Amino acid sequence: MDAAKEFARLSGTLFVDGGVRPSTAAARRAVIDPATGLKIGEIADCTPDEVEEVVARANDAQRAWWAESALHRAELLHEVARAMRRLRPDLAELLTRETGKPYKESADEVDWCVTATDYYAELGRHSVGQVLGPTVAGQLHYTLKEPMGVVVVILPSNFPLLLFVWEAAAALAAGNAVIVKPSEFASLTTLKFMEAFADLPRGLVQCVTGGGDVGRRLVEHRNTHMVGFTGSVPTGQAIARSCAETFKPHLIEVSGNDPFIVMPSAPLEVAARAVTFAAFMNCGQVCTSAERIYVHTDVYDEFARLVVAEVAKLRIGNGLDRVDLGPMGSAAERDRFERVLARAVEQGATVAYGGGRPEGFDDGFFFQPTVLTDVTPDMDVLHGEVYGPLAPLCRVSSFDEAVALANASPYGLGATVYTTDLVESHRAAHEIQSGMVWVNAPILDNDAGPFGGRKMSGTGRQLGAEGLDTFRHTKLVMVDPAANPQDFWWFPYSDDEAYPAR
C-alpha cells in the first residue's frame, strides 16, 4: 500500500451504501501527520443531504438485517473479523500516520478489534430473551431482546478503531444498523476501516465525516434511535441533553482521572514498570491512564527513583520507527498539556524527569514523558483529566488515605492498586468508587467484561453481556394459550372483597 495515495483516495469522501464516494460538501478540513506537522489529506464536512441519505439507507438496511437469522448475522460478523485481520498492516500504518501512536500500538488496536468482533458474533446469538415462571398457571411469560434500530457512534481520536468496534460489533450483533461520525483527527483511517464491513448488507454500516454540526444532525435526527459517544464532558453533556428531549437511549463515556495506588508490599520494580506503561501508553492519551499516582510514604522515594529510571528508557519518535512514544495528537493538545504542566510547577511540583519538548523534534507535536514529584492532593494537576505524557507522584501515609483521595475525584472510570496484601486487595475492589479496579494488572480490558465508569465518567457499559444489552430493548410477553377468563381480578369485583359495611 502507498499511504500517500491511499490518503488521497479517501480524502473528502464518505462511506455510504457499501462504498466510499466523494462528498458534495465544499467545506474541507486538513489532516495533519502529528509526527511531521505536514498535511496528509483532508476530510469533508458532510452536508445535511448526505446525513439524510445515510440515515434513510441505514433504516432500510436495519430492518432487513434484523429479519435474518442470528446464525447468519454471526457468520457475517466473523467474516468482518477476518477482513480486519487482512487489513491489519495497512490499517496500522495509516493509523500511526494519522494519529501518531507507535505502529505496535496501532497493530494491537486492530487485533483487539478482531477479538471483540468475534466475541459479539457469538454472544449475539447466545440469548434473545428468557422464559419466566408465570404468575398465572397455564400461561407462558417470556422476554424478547430487540434492537434499538439505527445506532449513531461518535468517537475521539485516541482509539478510533477499537472504540468504534466495542460499540458497533455489539450493536450489529443485536440487530442494529450503525452510522459512525469519527474524530476529525482519525477520519481517514476510519474510512479505510470501513472496508472490513463492505461485505455486510449495503447501508448497514456507514461513515460520515465532519465536525460538531454533523454529529448534532445525527444525534437529533428523528430516525436515529440510539447514540454512543466517547469524548469530552461538555460534548457528552450536550448529547445527553439532546437525547433527553425524546428519551433517546444513549451511552456516554467521557473523562477519566484514574488513581494508581502503590503500597509497601508491592514489588516496586514491577510497579514502576507498570505505572510507566499506564501513564505513557499512547503518550498518555488514554481515558484510563494513570493520572493520580498515590505512593505510600515508606516507599515513595525509592519508587520515584525507579519510575524515573524506567521513563528514561523510553524512546521518542515517529511511530513508524522503533519507538515507545510518538507525538501528541495535535498542536492544540500539546499546547493545552503544557499549560497543565506549567500550572503544576507553579503550585510547587518538582520536575523529576522530562518537562519539555525533546530536542530534534521541531516539526511534530512531541513532548517528553514527564515525572512530577512533590505533588500534593490540593494541586490542580490531580483534579482533572491530564490526557498527556505525565506521571504525577503524590505521597500518602496510609491505605485509607490513598482510597479516600482516590474517591475524592468527580470521576470514576478505573483505578489501579499495587499490593500483595490480600486485605488491601479486597478493600480496594469494594471501596474504590470506579467502574473498574485493577489489582496488579493495570488498564487491561476483557471483551467478556464490562467497560465503563461512574460519576462524571459517564453512563452505561461497553463490552461483555452488559455491552450487548446496551444496544437492545427488552420486551415482556405474556401469553394465555387457552384465552381463559381471569376472574381472579376482572370485573365484576367480588362483594367479599369490597370495603366492609359499617
Short mmCIF file of C-alpha atoms in Angstrom, two decimals:
data_model
loop_
_atom_site.label_atom_id
_atom_site.label_comp_id
_atom_site.label_asym_id
_atom_site.label_seq_id
_atom_site.Cartn_x
_atom_site.Cartn_y
_atom_site.Cartn_z
CA MET A 1 0.00 0.00 0.00
CA ASP A 2 1.16 3.51 -0.86
CA ALA A 3 -0.03 5.51 2.16
CA ALA A 4 0.04 8.85 0.35
CA LYS A 5 -2.11 7.53 -2.49
CA GLU A 6 -4.49 5.88 -0.03
CA PHE A 7 -4.94 9.07 1.95
CA ALA A 8 -5.55 10.93 -1.31
CA ARG A 9 -8.16 8.36 -2.38
CA LEU A 10 -10.00 8.63 0.94
CA SER A 11 -9.79 12.40 1.27
CA GLY A 12 -13.12 14.20 1.05
CA THR A 13 -15.18 11.00 0.95
CA LEU A 14 -17.88 9.32 2.98
CA PHE A 15 -18.71 5.61 3.24
CA VAL A 16 -22.31 5.14 2.18
CA ASP A 17 -24.30 2.24 0.79
CA GLY A 18 -21.33 -0.13 0.78
CA GLY A 19 -18.51 2.02 -0.60
CA VAL A 20 -16.63 5.32 -0.46
CA ARG A 21 -17.66 8.19 -2.68
CA PRO A 22 -16.72 11.88 -2.83
CA SER A 23 -18.73 14.17 -0.61
CA THR A 24 -20.52 17.07 -2.25
CA ALA A 25 -19.54 19.31 0.66
CA ALA A 26 -17.46 22.35 -0.18
CA ALA A 27 -16.06 22.61 3.34
CA ARG A 28 -12.85 20.70 3.96
CA ARG A 29 -10.57 20.18 6.98
CA ALA A 30 -6.86 19.48 6.65
CA VAL A 31 -5.50 16.23 8.13
CA ILE A 32 -2.04 16.69 9.68
CA ASP A 33 0.52 13.99 10.45
CA PRO A 34 1.35 14.77 14.12
CA ALA A 35 4.87 13.35 13.74
CA THR A 36 5.80 15.71 10.89
CA GLY A 37 3.31 18.56 11.01
CA LEU A 38 2.65 18.03 7.29
CA LYS A 39 -0.73 17.79 5.60
CA ILE A 40 -1.53 14.22 4.52
CA GLY A 41 -5.11 14.66 3.35
CA GLU A 42 -8.41 16.30 4.08
CA ILE A 43 -11.90 15.41 5.24
CA ALA A 44 -15.26 16.75 4.23
CA ASP A 45 -17.88 18.35 6.45
CA CYS A 46 -20.68 16.18 5.11
CA THR A 47 -23.82 18.00 4.06
CA PRO A 48 -27.31 17.77 5.59
CA ASP A 49 -28.49 15.94 2.48
CA GLU A 50 -25.76 13.35 2.89
CA VAL A 51 -26.74 12.83 6.51
CA GLU A 52 -30.36 12.34 5.43
CA GLU A 53 -29.28 9.78 2.86
CA VAL A 54 -27.21 7.67 5.22
CA VAL A 55 -29.96 7.69 7.86
CA ALA A 56 -32.56 6.56 5.33
CA ARG A 57 -30.31 3.80 3.97
CA ALA A 58 -29.44 2.67 7.49
CA ASN A 59 -33.09 2.27 8.43
CA ASP A 60 -33.81 0.19 5.33
CA ALA A 61 -30.75 -1.99 5.94
CA GLN A 62 -31.55 -2.48 9.63
CA ARG A 63 -34.99 -3.90 9.00
CA ALA A 64 -33.58 -6.47 6.59
CA TRP A 65 -30.68 -7.30 8.94
CA TRP A 66 -32.99 -7.99 11.87
CA ALA A 67 -35.12 -10.24 9.67
CA GLU A 68 -32.13 -12.54 9.16
CA SER A 69 -31.35 -15.42 11.49
CA ALA A 70 -28.99 -14.89 14.41
CA LEU A 71 -26.72 -17.56 12.91
CA HIS A 72 -26.50 -15.67 9.61
CA ARG A 73 -25.62 -12.44 11.39
CA ALA A 74 -22.95 -14.27 13.39
CA GLU A 75 -21.38 -15.77 10.28
CA LEU A 76 -21.17 -12.38 8.58
CA LEU A 77 -19.64 -10.76 11.66
CA HIS A 78 -16.96 -13.46 11.71
CA GLU A 79 -16.24 -12.52 8.08
CA VAL A 80 -15.83 -8.91 9.22
CA ALA A 81 -13.27 -10.04 11.80
CA ARG A 82 -11.36 -11.96 9.12
CA ALA A 83 -11.35 -8.86 6.91
CA MET A 84 -9.89 -6.85 9.78
CA ARG A 85 -7.05 -9.35 10.06
CA ARG A 86 -6.31 -9.00 6.35
CA LEU A 87 -6.31 -5.20 6.59
CA ARG A 88 -4.16 -5.12 9.73
CA PRO A 89 -0.85 -3.93 8.20
CA ASP A 90 -2.48 -1.18 6.15
CA LEU A 91 -4.73 -0.02 8.98
CA ALA A 92 -1.85 0.06 11.45
CA GLU A 93 0.30 2.17 9.15
CA LEU A 94 -2.46 4.64 8.32
CA LEU A 95 -3.48 4.90 11.98
CA THR A 96 0.10 5.66 13.00
CA ARG A 97 0.47 8.29 10.31
CA GLU A 98 -2.83 9.97 11.18
CA THR A 99 -2.75 9.83 15.00
CA GLY A 100 0.96 9.48 15.82
CA LYS A 101 0.81 6.39 18.03
CA PRO A 102 3.57 3.77 17.68
CA TYR A 103 2.95 1.16 15.00
CA LYS A 104 2.84 -1.63 17.61
CA GLU A 105 0.00 0.13 19.43
CA SER A 106 -1.85 0.64 16.14
CA ALA A 107 -1.45 -3.03 15.21
CA ASP A 108 -2.56 -4.08 18.68
CA GLU A 109 -5.66 -1.93 18.27
CA VAL A 110 -6.63 -3.81 15.14
CA ASP A 111 -6.06 -7.13 16.90
CA TRP A 112 -8.35 -6.06 19.75
CA CYS A 113 -11.00 -5.12 17.18
CA VAL A 114 -10.83 -8.66 15.79
CA THR A 115 -11.36 -10.36 19.14
CA ALA A 116 -14.23 -8.05 20.11
CA THR A 117 -15.99 -8.69 16.79
CA ASP A 118 -15.60 -12.45 17.09
CA TYR A 119 -16.84 -12.29 20.68
CA TYR A 120 -20.02 -10.42 19.81
CA ALA A 121 -20.64 -12.55 16.73
CA GLU A 122 -21.24 -15.47 19.10
CA LEU A 123 -22.76 -13.60 22.03
CA GLY A 124 -25.38 -12.05 19.79
CA ARG A 125 -26.93 -15.44 19.08
CA HIS A 126 -26.49 -16.86 22.56
CA SER A 127 -29.68 -15.43 24.04
CA VAL A 128 -32.53 -13.29 22.76
CA GLY A 129 -34.55 -13.39 25.98
CA GLN A 130 -35.61 -15.77 28.71
CA VAL A 131 -38.65 -17.73 29.83
CA LEU A 132 -40.05 -16.67 33.18
CA GLY A 133 -42.03 -18.55 35.75
CA PRO A 134 -45.62 -17.38 35.06
CA THR A 135 -47.75 -15.67 37.69
CA VAL A 136 -50.83 -17.50 36.38
CA ALA A 137 -50.96 -21.27 35.87
CA GLY A 138 -51.03 -22.35 32.25
CA GLN A 139 -49.64 -19.09 30.86
CA LEU A 140 -46.29 -18.51 29.12
CA HIS A 141 -44.29 -15.47 30.20
CA TYR A 142 -41.03 -14.57 28.48
CA THR A 143 -38.83 -11.66 27.37
CA LEU A 144 -37.56 -10.74 23.92
CA LYS A 145 -34.40 -8.78 23.17
CA GLU A 146 -34.89 -6.44 20.22
CA PRO A 147 -32.59 -3.92 18.50
CA MET A 148 -32.78 -0.20 19.05
CA GLY A 149 -32.76 0.48 15.30
CA VAL A 150 -30.12 2.85 13.90
CA VAL A 151 -27.21 3.49 16.27
CA VAL A 152 -25.05 6.61 15.94
CA VAL A 153 -21.45 6.26 17.16
CA ILE A 154 -19.42 9.45 17.75
CA LEU A 155 -15.75 8.95 18.55
CA PRO A 156 -12.47 10.52 19.71
CA SER A 157 -9.11 10.04 18.02
CA ASN A 158 -7.14 8.13 20.66
CA PHE A 159 -8.55 4.65 19.85
CA PRO A 160 -10.72 5.34 16.80
CA LEU A 161 -10.99 1.76 15.56
CA LEU A 162 -11.29 -0.05 18.87
CA LEU A 163 -13.86 2.27 20.42
CA PHE A 164 -15.91 2.01 17.24
CA VAL A 165 -15.84 -1.78 17.30
CA TRP A 166 -16.69 -2.01 21.00
CA GLU A 167 -19.98 -0.34 20.14
CA ALA A 168 -20.52 -1.33 16.52
CA ALA A 169 -19.90 -5.07 16.97
CA ALA A 170 -22.35 -5.21 19.87
CA ALA A 171 -24.88 -3.08 18.02
CA LEU A 172 -24.68 -5.22 14.88
CA ALA A 173 -24.87 -8.45 16.85
CA ALA A 174 -28.01 -7.08 18.50
CA GLY A 175 -29.60 -6.42 15.10
CA ASN A 176 -28.95 -2.69 14.65
CA ALA A 177 -27.51 -0.61 11.83
CA VAL A 178 -24.60 1.72 12.62
CA ILE A 179 -23.57 5.19 11.46
CA VAL A 180 -20.17 6.42 12.67
CA LYS A 181 -19.01 10.02 12.89
CA PRO A 182 -15.27 9.69 13.60
CA SER A 183 -12.97 12.27 15.13
CA GLU A 184 -11.70 14.88 12.72
CA PHE A 185 -8.21 13.63 13.71
CA ALA A 186 -8.81 10.00 12.71
CA SER A 187 -11.36 10.08 9.89
CA LEU A 188 -9.22 8.83 7.03
CA THR A 189 -8.18 5.67 8.87
CA THR A 190 -11.80 5.10 9.87
CA LEU A 191 -12.87 5.37 6.24
CA LYS A 192 -10.25 2.75 5.37
CA PHE A 193 -11.55 0.59 8.23
CA MET A 194 -14.97 0.60 6.59
CA GLU A 195 -13.59 -1.85 4.02
CA ALA A 196 -13.81 -4.55 6.71
CA PHE A 197 -17.59 -4.04 6.75
CA ALA A 198 -18.06 -3.77 2.98
CA ASP A 199 -19.46 -7.30 2.59
CA LEU A 200 -22.27 -6.66 5.07
CA PRO A 201 -25.62 -5.64 3.57
CA ARG A 202 -25.31 -2.24 1.93
CA GLY A 203 -26.19 0.63 4.23
CA LEU A 204 -25.81 -1.40 7.42
CA VAL A 205 -22.53 0.31 8.42
CA GLN A 206 -21.81 3.81 7.12
CA CYS A 207 -19.40 6.65 7.90
CA VAL A 208 -19.88 10.39 7.61
CA THR A 209 -17.10 12.85 8.41
CA GLY A 210 -17.09 16.36 9.76
CA GLY A 211 -17.30 18.39 12.91
CA GLY A 212 -19.87 19.03 15.58
CA ASP A 213 -22.66 20.06 13.22
CA VAL A 214 -22.60 16.67 11.51
CA GLY A 215 -22.70 14.89 14.84
CA ARG A 216 -25.54 17.09 16.04
CA ARG A 217 -27.68 16.27 13.00
CA LEU A 218 -27.20 12.57 13.60
CA VAL A 219 -27.99 12.82 17.31
CA GLU A 220 -31.10 14.93 16.81
CA HIS A 221 -32.44 13.04 13.79
CA ARG A 222 -35.88 11.54 14.41
CA ASN A 223 -34.87 8.34 12.59
CA THR A 224 -31.79 7.52 14.66
CA HIS A 225 -32.61 5.57 17.77
CA MET A 226 -29.53 5.27 19.99
CA VAL A 227 -26.33 7.29 20.46
CA GLY A 228 -22.95 6.02 21.65
CA PHE A 229 -20.47 8.79 22.45
CA THR A 230 -16.88 8.84 23.68
CA GLY A 231 -15.18 12.19 24.20
CA SER A 232 -15.22 15.29 26.38
CA VAL A 233 -17.52 16.03 29.29
CA PRO A 234 -19.14 19.16 27.74
CA THR A 235 -19.95 17.36 24.48
CA GLY A 236 -21.20 14.31 26.36
CA GLN A 237 -23.48 16.51 28.44
CA ALA A 238 -24.79 18.25 25.34
CA ILE A 239 -25.58 14.89 23.70
CA ALA A 240 -27.29 13.61 26.84
CA ARG A 241 -29.45 16.76 26.99
CA SER A 242 -30.36 16.40 23.33
CA CYS A 243 -31.27 12.73 23.76
CA ALA A 244 -33.37 13.60 26.80
CA GLU A 245 -35.72 15.64 24.59
CA THR A 246 -37.04 12.41 23.04
CA PHE A 247 -35.77 9.95 25.68
CA LYS A 248 -33.40 8.53 23.07
CA PRO A 249 -31.16 5.90 24.72
CA HIS A 250 -27.51 6.88 24.93
CA LEU A 251 -24.15 5.55 26.08
CA ILE A 252 -21.75 8.24 27.30
CA GLU A 253 -18.08 7.58 28.09
CA VAL A 254 -16.19 10.76 28.87
CA SER A 255 -13.27 11.76 31.07
CA GLY A 256 -11.16 9.65 33.38
CA ASN A 257 -8.89 10.77 36.19
CA ASP A 258 -7.67 7.37 37.27
CA PRO A 259 -5.75 6.79 40.50
CA PHE A 260 -2.80 4.40 40.76
CA ILE A 261 -2.01 3.35 44.33
CA VAL A 262 1.35 1.84 45.35
CA MET A 263 1.62 0.19 48.78
CA PRO A 264 4.74 -1.00 50.63
CA SER A 265 4.03 -4.68 49.96
CA ALA A 266 4.14 -4.16 46.18
CA PRO A 267 7.13 -5.40 44.16
CA LEU A 268 8.43 -1.91 43.43
CA GLU A 269 10.38 -2.73 40.27
CA VAL A 270 7.30 -4.28 38.70
CA ALA A 271 5.06 -1.46 39.92
CA ALA A 272 7.43 1.12 38.44
CA ARG A 273 7.28 -0.56 35.05
CA ALA A 274 3.51 -0.84 35.39
CA VAL A 275 2.96 2.84 36.15
CA THR A 276 5.30 3.83 33.32
CA PHE A 277 3.12 1.89 30.91
CA ALA A 278 -0.15 3.04 32.47
CA ALA A 279 0.88 6.70 32.39
CA PHE A 280 2.58 6.87 28.99
CA MET A 281 0.84 4.40 26.68
CA ASN A 282 -0.31 6.33 23.61
CA CYS A 283 1.56 9.34 25.01
CA GLY A 284 -0.83 9.39 27.96
CA GLN A 285 -3.81 9.96 25.68
CA VAL A 286 -5.91 7.18 27.19
CA CYS A 287 -9.06 7.66 29.25
CA THR A 288 -7.81 5.04 31.73
CA SER A 289 -4.27 6.43 32.00
CA ALA A 290 -2.72 6.57 35.47
CA GLU A 291 -3.11 10.27 36.23
CA ARG A 292 -3.04 10.38 40.04
CA ILE A 293 -0.25 8.22 41.47
CA TYR A 294 -0.57 7.83 45.22
CA VAL A 295 2.54 6.24 46.75
CA HIS A 296 2.90 5.21 50.38
CA THR A 297 5.48 7.36 52.14
CA ASP A 298 7.53 4.34 53.24
CA VAL A 299 8.40 3.54 49.61
CA TYR A 300 7.85 6.92 47.93
CA ASP A 301 11.48 7.95 47.41
CA GLU A 302 12.60 4.54 46.15
CA PHE A 303 9.57 4.23 43.89
CA ALA A 304 10.14 7.71 42.42
CA ARG A 305 13.75 6.76 41.66
CA LEU A 306 12.65 3.56 39.91
CA VAL A 307 9.97 5.34 37.87
CA VAL A 308 12.44 7.97 36.65
CA ALA A 309 14.83 5.19 35.64
CA GLU A 310 12.09 3.42 33.68
CA VAL A 311 10.84 6.58 31.98
CA ALA A 312 14.39 7.48 30.97
CA LYS A 313 14.48 4.30 28.87
CA LEU A 314 11.50 5.33 26.70
CA ARG A 315 12.31 6.02 23.06
CA ILE A 316 10.58 9.01 21.47
CA GLY A 317 9.99 9.48 17.76
CA ASN A 318 7.87 8.87 14.70
CA GLY A 319 5.54 5.95 15.39
CA LEU A 320 6.79 4.20 12.26
CA ASP A 321 10.28 3.99 13.78
CA ARG A 322 11.40 1.75 16.66
CA VAL A 323 9.94 3.87 19.43
CA ASP A 324 7.83 3.63 22.58
CA LEU A 325 6.27 7.10 22.45
CA GLY A 326 5.04 9.04 19.46
CA PRO A 327 3.80 12.63 19.35
CA MET A 328 0.66 14.01 20.89
CA GLY A 329 -2.33 14.04 18.57
CA SER A 330 -2.36 17.72 17.67
CA ALA A 331 -0.62 21.01 18.31
CA ALA A 332 -3.63 22.23 20.29
CA GLU A 333 -3.47 19.21 22.61
CA ARG A 334 0.23 19.73 23.22
CA ASP A 335 -0.34 23.40 24.00
CA ARG A 336 -3.11 22.51 26.46
CA PHE A 337 -0.91 19.89 28.12
CA GLU A 338 1.93 22.38 28.51
CA ARG A 339 -0.42 24.71 30.39
CA VAL A 340 -1.41 21.85 32.74
CA LEU A 341 2.25 21.09 33.44
CA ALA A 342 3.18 24.74 33.96
CA ARG A 343 0.39 25.13 36.50
CA ALA A 344 1.60 22.09 38.43
CA VAL A 345 5.13 23.51 38.62
CA GLU A 346 3.73 26.90 39.62
CA GLN A 347 1.90 25.22 42.51
CA GLY A 348 5.07 23.55 43.77
CA ALA A 349 5.54 20.26 41.92
CA THR A 350 9.09 19.26 41.01
CA VAL A 351 10.01 18.01 37.53
CA ALA A 352 12.00 14.85 38.26
CA TYR A 353 12.29 13.93 34.59
CA GLY A 354 11.31 15.47 31.26
CA GLY A 355 9.27 18.64 31.36
CA GLY A 356 9.76 19.99 27.85
CA ARG A 357 9.78 19.40 24.13
CA PRO A 358 12.54 16.99 23.11
CA GLU A 359 15.46 18.32 21.10
CA GLY A 360 15.50 17.44 17.42
CA PHE A 361 11.73 17.12 17.06
CA ASP A 362 10.77 20.59 15.89
CA ASP A 363 8.37 19.50 13.14
CA GLY A 364 5.87 17.35 15.06
CA PHE A 365 3.88 17.63 18.26
CA PHE A 366 6.29 15.80 20.56
CA PHE A 367 6.69 16.19 24.31
CA GLN A 368 8.96 14.40 26.75
CA PRO A 369 7.44 11.86 29.12
CA THR A 370 7.43 13.78 32.38
CA VAL A 371 7.59 12.67 36.01
CA LEU A 372 6.49 15.05 38.78
CA THR A 373 7.37 14.61 42.44
CA ASP A 374 6.36 16.67 45.49
CA VAL A 375 2.79 16.67 44.18
CA THR A 376 0.19 17.38 46.88
CA PRO A 377 -3.52 16.48 46.89
CA ASP A 378 -4.64 20.10 46.51
CA MET A 379 -2.80 20.69 43.21
CA ASP A 380 -4.89 21.23 40.08
CA VAL A 381 -2.98 18.54 38.19
CA LEU A 382 -4.72 15.85 40.28
CA HIS A 383 -8.23 17.19 39.75
CA GLY A 384 -8.86 16.91 36.01
CA GLU A 385 -8.04 14.71 33.06
CA VAL A 386 -4.39 15.34 32.13
CA TYR A 387 -4.54 13.42 28.83
CA GLY A 388 -0.84 13.72 28.15
CA PRO A 389 2.59 12.20 28.96
CA LEU A 390 2.67 12.90 32.69
CA ALA A 391 3.18 10.84 35.85
CA PRO A 392 2.46 12.94 38.98
CA LEU A 393 3.57 11.20 42.21
CA CYS A 394 1.74 12.13 45.42
CA ARG A 395 2.84 10.92 48.85
CA VAL A 396 0.26 9.25 51.15
CA SER A 397 0.63 7.99 54.71
CA SER A 398 -1.75 5.03 54.63
CA PHE A 399 -4.01 2.84 52.52
CA ASP A 400 -7.01 4.64 54.00
CA GLU A 401 -5.69 7.99 52.83
CA ALA A 402 -4.99 6.62 49.34
CA VAL A 403 -8.54 5.28 48.98
CA ALA A 404 -10.04 8.49 50.32
CA LEU A 405 -8.06 10.55 47.81
CA ALA A 406 -8.93 8.14 45.00
CA ASN A 407 -12.63 8.61 45.78
CA ALA A 408 -12.38 12.39 46.15
CA SER A 409 -12.42 12.87 42.36
CA PRO A 410 -15.63 13.72 40.49
CA TYR A 411 -14.62 10.98 38.02
CA GLY A 412 -14.79 7.22 38.47
CA LEU A 413 -13.64 5.30 35.41
CA GLY A 414 -10.85 2.97 36.56
CA ALA A 415 -8.35 2.54 39.37
CA THR A 416 -5.15 0.52 39.83
CA VAL A 417 -3.71 -0.76 43.11
CA TYR A 418 -0.31 -2.41 43.50
CA THR A 419 -0.16 -4.52 46.65
CA THR A 420 0.38 -8.12 47.69
CA ASP A 421 -1.66 -7.60 50.85
CA LEU A 422 -4.86 -9.64 50.46
CA VAL A 423 -6.83 -7.38 52.78
CA GLU A 424 -5.83 -4.28 50.80
CA SER A 425 -6.73 -6.01 47.53
CA HIS A 426 -10.15 -6.93 48.85
CA ARG A 427 -10.78 -3.48 50.26
CA ALA A 428 -9.70 -1.80 47.04
CA ALA A 429 -12.17 -3.85 45.00
CA HIS A 430 -15.03 -2.94 47.33
CA GLU A 431 -14.20 0.59 48.46
CA ILE A 432 -12.89 2.41 45.40
CA GLN A 433 -15.68 4.20 43.53
CA SER A 434 -14.98 3.31 39.92
CA GLY A 435 -16.27 1.17 37.11
CA MET A 436 -13.12 -0.96 37.07
CA VAL A 437 -10.44 -1.87 39.60
CA TRP A 438 -7.14 -3.42 38.54
CA VAL A 439 -5.07 -5.09 41.26
CA ASN A 440 -1.51 -5.57 39.99
CA ALA A 441 -2.85 -5.68 36.39
CA PRO A 442 -3.09 -2.09 35.08
CA ILE A 443 -5.52 -0.85 32.41
CA LEU A 444 -6.40 -4.27 30.99
CA ASP A 445 -9.61 -4.85 29.02
CA ASN A 446 -11.57 -8.06 28.54
CA ASP A 447 -14.09 -8.47 25.72
CA ALA A 448 -16.24 -10.50 28.10
CA GLY A 449 -16.15 -7.93 30.94
CA PRO A 450 -17.93 -4.56 31.07
CA PHE A 451 -16.05 -1.31 30.47
CA GLY A 452 -17.41 1.96 31.81
CA GLY A 453 -17.36 4.42 34.66
CA ARG A 454 -19.28 6.13 37.40
CA LYS A 455 -19.92 9.72 38.43
CA MET A 456 -18.70 12.22 35.80
CA SER A 457 -17.01 9.50 33.76
CA GLY A 458 -20.27 8.68 32.02
CA THR A 459 -23.21 6.31 31.88
CA GLY A 460 -23.68 2.80 30.52
CA ARG A 461 -21.30 -0.03 29.69
CA GLN A 462 -19.40 -1.32 26.69
CA LEU A 463 -18.15 -4.90 26.28
CA GLY A 464 -19.44 -8.05 27.90
CA ALA A 465 -23.07 -9.09 28.12
CA GLU A 466 -23.84 -5.65 29.53
CA GLY A 467 -22.40 -4.09 26.38
CA LEU A 468 -24.72 -6.15 24.20
CA ASP A 469 -27.79 -5.20 26.24
CA THR A 470 -26.81 -1.54 25.88
CA PHE A 471 -27.99 -1.81 22.28
CA ARG A 472 -31.16 -3.85 22.89
CA HIS A 473 -34.67 -3.21 24.10
CA THR A 474 -36.22 -5.76 26.43
CA LYS A 475 -39.86 -6.65 25.74
CA LEU A 476 -42.04 -8.64 28.13
CA VAL A 477 -44.52 -11.05 26.54
CA MET A 478 -47.35 -12.84 28.40
CA VAL A 479 -49.47 -15.46 26.66
CA ASP A 480 -52.53 -17.41 27.79
CA PRO A 481 -52.82 -20.15 25.13
CA ALA A 482 -56.35 -21.06 26.22
CA ALA A 483 -57.58 -17.46 26.47
CA ASN A 484 -59.18 -18.28 29.83
CA PRO A 485 -61.21 -15.64 31.67
CA GLN A 486 -59.16 -14.18 34.50
CA ASP A 487 -61.91 -13.80 37.04
CA PHE A 488 -59.48 -13.71 39.92
CA TRP A 489 -59.12 -9.99 39.19
CA TRP A 490 -61.50 -8.97 36.38
CA PHE A 491 -64.85 -7.19 36.71
CA PRO A 492 -67.22 -7.61 38.37
CA TYR A 493 -65.35 -7.37 41.66
CA SER A 494 -66.47 -9.81 44.31
CA ASP A 495 -68.62 -8.39 47.08
CA ASP A 496 -66.46 -10.30 49.52
CA GLU A 497 -63.54 -8.01 48.58
CA ALA A 498 -65.47 -4.75 48.97
CA TYR A 499 -64.93 -2.39 51.90
CA PRO A 500 -66.65 -3.89 54.94
CA ALA A 501 -70.08 -2.42 55.69
CA ARG A 502 -70.25 -0.15 58.71
#
